[in-house]
Coordinates of C-alpha atoms and ligand atoms in Angstrom, one line a residue:
M1392 CA 115.0 134.5 69.4
S1393 CA 114.2 138.0 71.0
R1394 CA 112.6 138.0 74.7
S1395 CA 109.2 138.9 73.3
S1396 CA 109.1 136.3 70.5
N1397 CA 110.4 133.6 73.2
R1398 CA 107.3 134.6 75.3
L1399 CA 105.2 134.4 72.4
F1400 CA 106.7 130.8 71.4
L1401 CA 106.0 129.6 74.9
A1402 CA 102.4 131.0 75.0
A1403 CA 101.8 129.2 71.5
A1404 CA 103.2 126.0 72.8
A1405 CA 101.0 126.1 76.0
V1406 CA 98.0 126.7 73.9
V1407 CA 98.9 123.6 71.7
A1408 CA 99.6 121.4 74.8
F1409 CA 96.4 122.6 76.3
A1410 CA 94.3 121.8 73.0
F1411 CA 96.0 118.3 72.7
A1412 CA 95.1 117.3 76.4
V1413 CA 91.6 118.4 75.9
A1414 CA 91.5 116.1 72.5
S1415 CA 93.0 113.3 74.3
A1416 CA 90.6 113.4 77.3
S1417 CA 87.8 113.4 74.8
H1418 CA 88.7 111.1 72.0
G1419 CA 92.0 109.6 73.1
A1420 CA 92.6 106.5 75.3
P1421 CA 89.5 105.2 77.1
A1422 CA 88.9 106.6 80.6
P1423 CA 90.6 104.5 83.2
S1424 CA 88.3 101.8 84.8
P1425 CA 86.6 103.3 87.9
L1426 CA 87.4 100.5 90.2
R1427 CA 90.4 98.2 90.4
L1428 CA 91.3 95.1 92.6
Y1429 CA 94.9 94.2 93.0
V1430 CA 96.0 90.9 94.5
F1431 CA 99.3 90.8 96.4
D1432 CA 101.4 87.8 97.1
C1433 CA 101.9 88.0 100.9
G1434 CA 103.2 84.5 101.3
T1435 CA 102.4 80.6 101.8
L1436 CA 101.5 79.3 105.1
H1437 CA 102.4 75.5 105.6
V1438 CA 100.0 73.7 107.6
A1439 CA 101.2 71.0 109.8
D1440 CA 98.2 70.0 111.5
M1441 CA 95.1 69.2 109.4
A1442 CA 93.1 68.0 112.3
R1443 CA 92.5 71.7 113.2
F1444 CA 90.4 72.1 109.9
Q1445 CA 88.6 68.6 110.7
L1446 CA 90.2 67.4 107.4
K1447 CA 92.7 64.6 106.6
K1448 CA 95.7 65.0 104.6
E1449 CA 94.1 62.5 101.8
E1450 CA 91.1 64.8 101.4
V1451 CA 92.9 68.0 100.4
S1452 CA 94.9 68.5 97.2
T1453 CA 97.6 70.4 99.3
T1454 CA 98.2 71.2 102.7
D1455 CA 99.6 74.7 102.0
L1456 CA 97.5 77.9 102.1
S1457 CA 98.2 81.0 100.3
V1458 CA 98.2 84.3 102.2
A1459 CA 96.7 87.2 100.0
C1460 CA 96.6 90.9 100.5
Y1461 CA 94.3 92.9 98.3
L1462 CA 94.2 96.7 97.5
I1463 CA 91.0 98.2 96.2
V1464 CA 91.4 101.6 94.2
H1465 CA 88.1 103.5 93.9
P1466 CA 87.8 107.1 92.6
K1467 CA 87.0 108.0 96.0
G1468 CA 89.8 106.3 97.8
T1469 CA 91.8 103.3 98.2
M1470 CA 91.4 100.4 100.8
I1471 CA 93.8 97.5 101.7
W1472 CA 92.1 94.4 102.7
D1473 CA 94.4 92.2 104.9
T1474 CA 97.9 92.7 105.7
G1475 CA 99.7 89.5 105.5
A1476 CA 101.4 86.8 108.0
V1477 CA 105.0 88.2 108.2
P1478 CA 105.6 91.6 108.9
D1479 CA 107.8 93.6 106.2
S1480 CA 110.3 94.8 108.8
A1481 CA 110.9 91.0 109.9
W1482 CA 112.6 89.9 107.0
K1483 CA 114.8 90.8 104.0
P1484 CA 113.8 89.9 100.5
T1485 CA 116.4 87.9 98.6
G1486 CA 114.7 87.5 95.3
D1487 CA 114.3 83.7 96.5
P1488 CA 111.6 82.6 98.7
V1489 CA 112.4 83.0 102.4
T1490 CA 110.8 80.8 105.1
Q1491 CA 110.1 82.2 108.5
H1492 CA 109.3 80.5 111.6
L1493 CA 106.9 82.3 113.8
V1494 CA 106.1 81.7 117.3
L1495 CA 102.9 83.3 118.1
Q1496 CA 101.9 84.8 121.4
D1497 CA 100.0 82.0 122.7
G1498 CA 103.1 79.8 122.0
E1499 CA 101.7 78.1 118.7
Q1500 CA 104.4 78.1 116.0
R1501 CA 103.9 78.4 112.2
D1502 CA 106.1 78.6 109.1
V1503 CA 105.3 80.8 106.3
T1504 CA 107.4 81.4 103.0
V1505 CA 107.6 84.9 101.9
R1506 CA 108.8 86.2 98.4
R1507 CA 108.0 89.8 98.3
S1508 CA 107.3 92.6 100.9
L1509 CA 104.0 94.0 100.7
E1510 CA 105.3 97.5 100.7
S1511 CA 107.3 96.9 97.5
Q1512 CA 104.2 95.4 95.9
L1513 CA 102.1 98.4 96.9
S1514 CA 105.1 100.8 95.5
E1515 CA 105.0 98.9 92.2
V1516 CA 101.5 100.0 91.6
G1517 CA 102.3 103.7 92.8
Y1518 CA 101.2 103.8 96.4
A1519 CA 102.8 104.0 99.9
P1520 CA 101.0 102.8 102.9
A1521 CA 100.6 106.4 103.8
D1522 CA 98.6 107.1 100.7
I1523 CA 95.6 104.5 101.7
S1524 CA 92.5 105.8 102.8
Y1525 CA 91.2 102.8 104.6
I1526 CA 92.2 99.6 106.2
A1527 CA 89.9 96.8 106.7
L1528 CA 91.0 93.3 107.9
S1529 CA 88.9 90.2 107.7
H1530 CA 89.8 89.4 111.1
Y1531 CA 92.5 89.8 113.7
H1532 CA 94.4 86.5 113.5
Y1533 CA 98.1 87.0 112.7
D1534 CA 98.1 85.9 109.0
H1535 CA 96.0 88.9 108.1
T1536 CA 97.4 91.6 110.5
A1537 CA 101.1 91.4 109.8
N1538 CA 101.6 94.8 108.5
A1539 CA 98.6 96.4 109.9
N1540 CA 100.7 99.1 111.9
A1541 CA 101.9 100.6 108.5
F1542 CA 98.4 101.6 107.8
A1543 CA 97.7 103.3 111.2
G1544 CA 97.3 106.5 109.4
A1545 CA 94.2 105.1 107.1
T1546 CA 90.7 105.0 108.4
W1547 CA 89.9 101.6 110.3
L1548 CA 87.0 99.9 109.3
V1549 CA 86.1 97.4 112.1
R1550 CA 83.2 96.1 114.2
Q1551 CA 83.0 97.0 117.8
I1552 CA 83.0 93.4 119.0
E1553 CA 86.1 92.6 116.8
R1554 CA 88.0 95.5 118.2
D1555 CA 87.0 94.8 121.6
A1556 CA 88.4 91.1 121.1
M1557 CA 91.8 92.6 119.9
F1558 CA 92.6 94.9 122.8
V1559 CA 92.3 92.5 125.9
P1560 CA 95.4 91.6 127.5
N1561 CA 95.7 88.0 125.8
P1562 CA 93.5 88.0 122.8
A1563 CA 91.9 84.5 122.0
G1564 CA 93.4 82.5 119.1
A1565 CA 96.3 82.9 116.7
A1566 CA 96.9 86.6 117.3
Q1567 CA 99.8 88.6 117.2
P1568 CA 99.0 92.0 118.8
S1569 CA 102.1 93.8 118.4
T1570 CA 101.5 93.9 114.5
Y1571 CA 98.4 95.7 114.9
S1572 CA 98.9 97.8 118.1
A1573 CA 99.1 101.1 116.3
L1574 CA 95.5 100.8 115.0
R1575 CA 94.3 101.6 118.7
N1576 CA 94.7 105.1 118.0
S1577 CA 93.7 105.1 114.2
K1578 CA 90.6 107.0 113.0
T1579 CA 88.1 104.4 113.3
V1580 CA 84.7 103.7 111.9
L1581 CA 83.0 101.1 113.8
L1582 CA 80.6 99.4 111.5
G1583 CA 77.1 99.2 113.0
T1584 CA 75.4 97.4 110.1
D1585 CA 75.8 93.6 108.6
D1586 CA 76.5 95.4 105.1
Y1587 CA 78.9 98.5 105.1
D1588 CA 79.2 100.2 101.7
V1589 CA 82.5 101.7 101.8
F1590 CA 82.2 104.2 99.0
K1591 CA 78.4 104.5 99.2
D1592 CA 77.9 103.4 95.6
G1593 CA 77.6 99.4 96.4
T1594 CA 80.7 98.4 94.7
V1595 CA 82.9 97.7 97.6
V1596 CA 80.9 96.3 100.7
I1597 CA 82.1 94.8 103.9
K1598 CA 79.8 92.0 104.9
F1599 CA 79.6 90.8 108.5
A1600 CA 80.2 87.1 108.5
P1601 CA 81.0 86.1 112.2
G1602 CA 82.0 82.7 113.8
H1603 CA 85.6 82.4 112.8
T1604 CA 86.3 85.5 115.2
P1605 CA 83.4 87.4 116.6
G1606 CA 83.6 90.3 114.2
H1607 CA 84.9 88.3 111.2
Q1608 CA 83.8 90.0 107.9
V1609 CA 84.1 89.2 104.0
L1610 CA 84.3 91.7 101.3
Y1611 CA 82.3 92.1 98.2
V1612 CA 83.7 94.0 95.1
K1613 CA 81.4 94.5 92.2
L1614 CA 83.9 94.9 89.4
Q1615 CA 82.8 96.3 86.0
K1616 CA 84.4 93.8 83.6
T1617 CA 85.1 90.8 86.1
G1618 CA 81.7 91.1 87.8
G1619 CA 81.2 90.4 91.5
V1620 CA 84.0 88.9 93.5
L1621 CA 83.7 88.0 97.1
L1622 CA 87.0 87.9 99.3
S1623 CA 86.3 85.3 101.9
G1624 CA 88.5 86.2 104.7
D1625 CA 88.6 82.8 106.9
L1626 CA 85.1 81.8 106.1
Y1627 CA 86.9 78.9 104.5
H1628 CA 90.3 78.1 104.2
F1629 CA 90.6 75.1 102.1
P1630 CA 88.0 74.5 99.2
E1631 CA 87.5 71.0 100.7
E1632 CA 85.8 72.6 103.9
R1633 CA 83.2 74.1 101.6
A1634 CA 82.7 70.9 99.4
L1635 CA 82.6 68.6 102.4
G1636 CA 81.0 70.9 105.0
R1637 CA 83.7 70.9 107.5
V1638 CA 84.2 73.7 110.1
P1639 CA 87.7 74.2 111.9
T1640 CA 87.9 73.3 115.5
F1641 CA 89.4 76.7 116.4
E1642 CA 86.4 78.8 115.6
F1643 CA 85.3 81.5 118.1
N1644 CA 81.7 80.0 117.4
Q1645 CA 81.1 77.0 115.0
D1646 CA 77.5 77.6 114.8
Q1647 CA 77.9 81.3 114.0
T1648 CA 80.4 80.1 111.2
R1649 CA 77.7 77.7 109.7
A1650 CA 75.2 80.3 109.7
S1651 CA 77.6 83.0 108.0
R1652 CA 78.4 80.3 105.5
A1653 CA 74.8 79.9 104.6
A1654 CA 74.0 83.5 104.3
I1655 CA 77.0 84.1 102.1
E1656 CA 76.4 81.0 99.8
A1657 CA 72.9 82.5 99.5
F1658 CA 74.5 85.8 98.4
L1659 CA 76.5 84.1 95.9
K1660 CA 73.8 82.4 94.4
Q1661 CA 71.7 85.7 94.4
T1662 CA 74.4 87.8 92.8
G1663 CA 76.4 85.3 90.8
A1664 CA 79.4 86.8 92.4
Q1665 CA 82.7 84.4 92.4
L1666 CA 84.1 83.3 95.8
W1667 CA 87.7 83.9 96.1
I1668 CA 88.9 81.8 99.1
Q1669 CA 91.8 83.9 100.1
H1670 CA 93.8 80.8 101.7
D1671 CA 92.9 78.3 98.6
F1672 CA 96.6 77.6 97.4
A1673 CA 95.4 76.6 93.9
G1674 CA 92.8 79.1 93.3
N1675 CA 95.0 81.7 94.5
A1676 CA 97.9 80.6 92.3
K1677 CA 95.4 81.1 89.0
L1678 CA 94.9 84.7 90.0
K1679 CA 96.5 87.7 88.3
K1680 CA 99.0 89.4 90.6
A1681 CA 99.8 93.0 90.8
P1682 CA 101.1 95.0 88.8
A1683 CA 98.2 93.4 87.0
F1684 CA 94.7 94.0 88.4
Y1685 CA 90.9 93.2 88.1
D1686 CA 88.5 95.9 86.8
Ligands
ZN1239 ZN1 93.9 83.0 108.0

């Protein structure tokens, strides 16, 4: 081929490729769903002392709690909701479950079994922590903050009262401040309303549900096919707390927890949204895990 016919061939190929792209955009595969919710496996927490939940071993189907992390992908950005119990940097995946013994800053100890790093699960669906637009934590306890520092480049969505509780010298409760210390300098939006509509279209709404901690919050996600889903944070841990009306002993304020539960139950009734109790081992086991997603 001469130089000029070569150029002509390339130009023709470009026109064909462009026409094909236009055709497939208008008549080809359906447009991707506007909103996706990914569920990541962030481990299993073994509860030794059921009295902390005002429950007896005989009253629950299992004393294990799931630890889940979630990624919301919206056309206007992405948000990570909760970041696990064990930092990725603290262990090496082997392909088999690895049990980590954690000593918290207040001396409390916990055993958590992890199988996959959060970062590897994110990467599998096409994201690195640096790509994430927003980080929101249901609350600051260690089993929700483990990988928070990795998302310090995101905009942190938090209530002033929770942020204040996190950055005192010895935060109350089961906290591991070293796991979230980098958020101190993150770009931060202090949520000033009970409901905070993240993408301003009503599909991803952070709802104030205080009691477990001062600024505890839950997340409502309105999905096209799945319908409404409410991620509980630690409003409940065991489904039996909900059924039997039990409140843990270690709440920041038990009356606030009762009031938040009543408000959220009314919201669920009004919207028909499903409640996903994040720590509910059996409930979480039934969910599709990333790379599968809810839309
Ligand atoms: Zn928790």
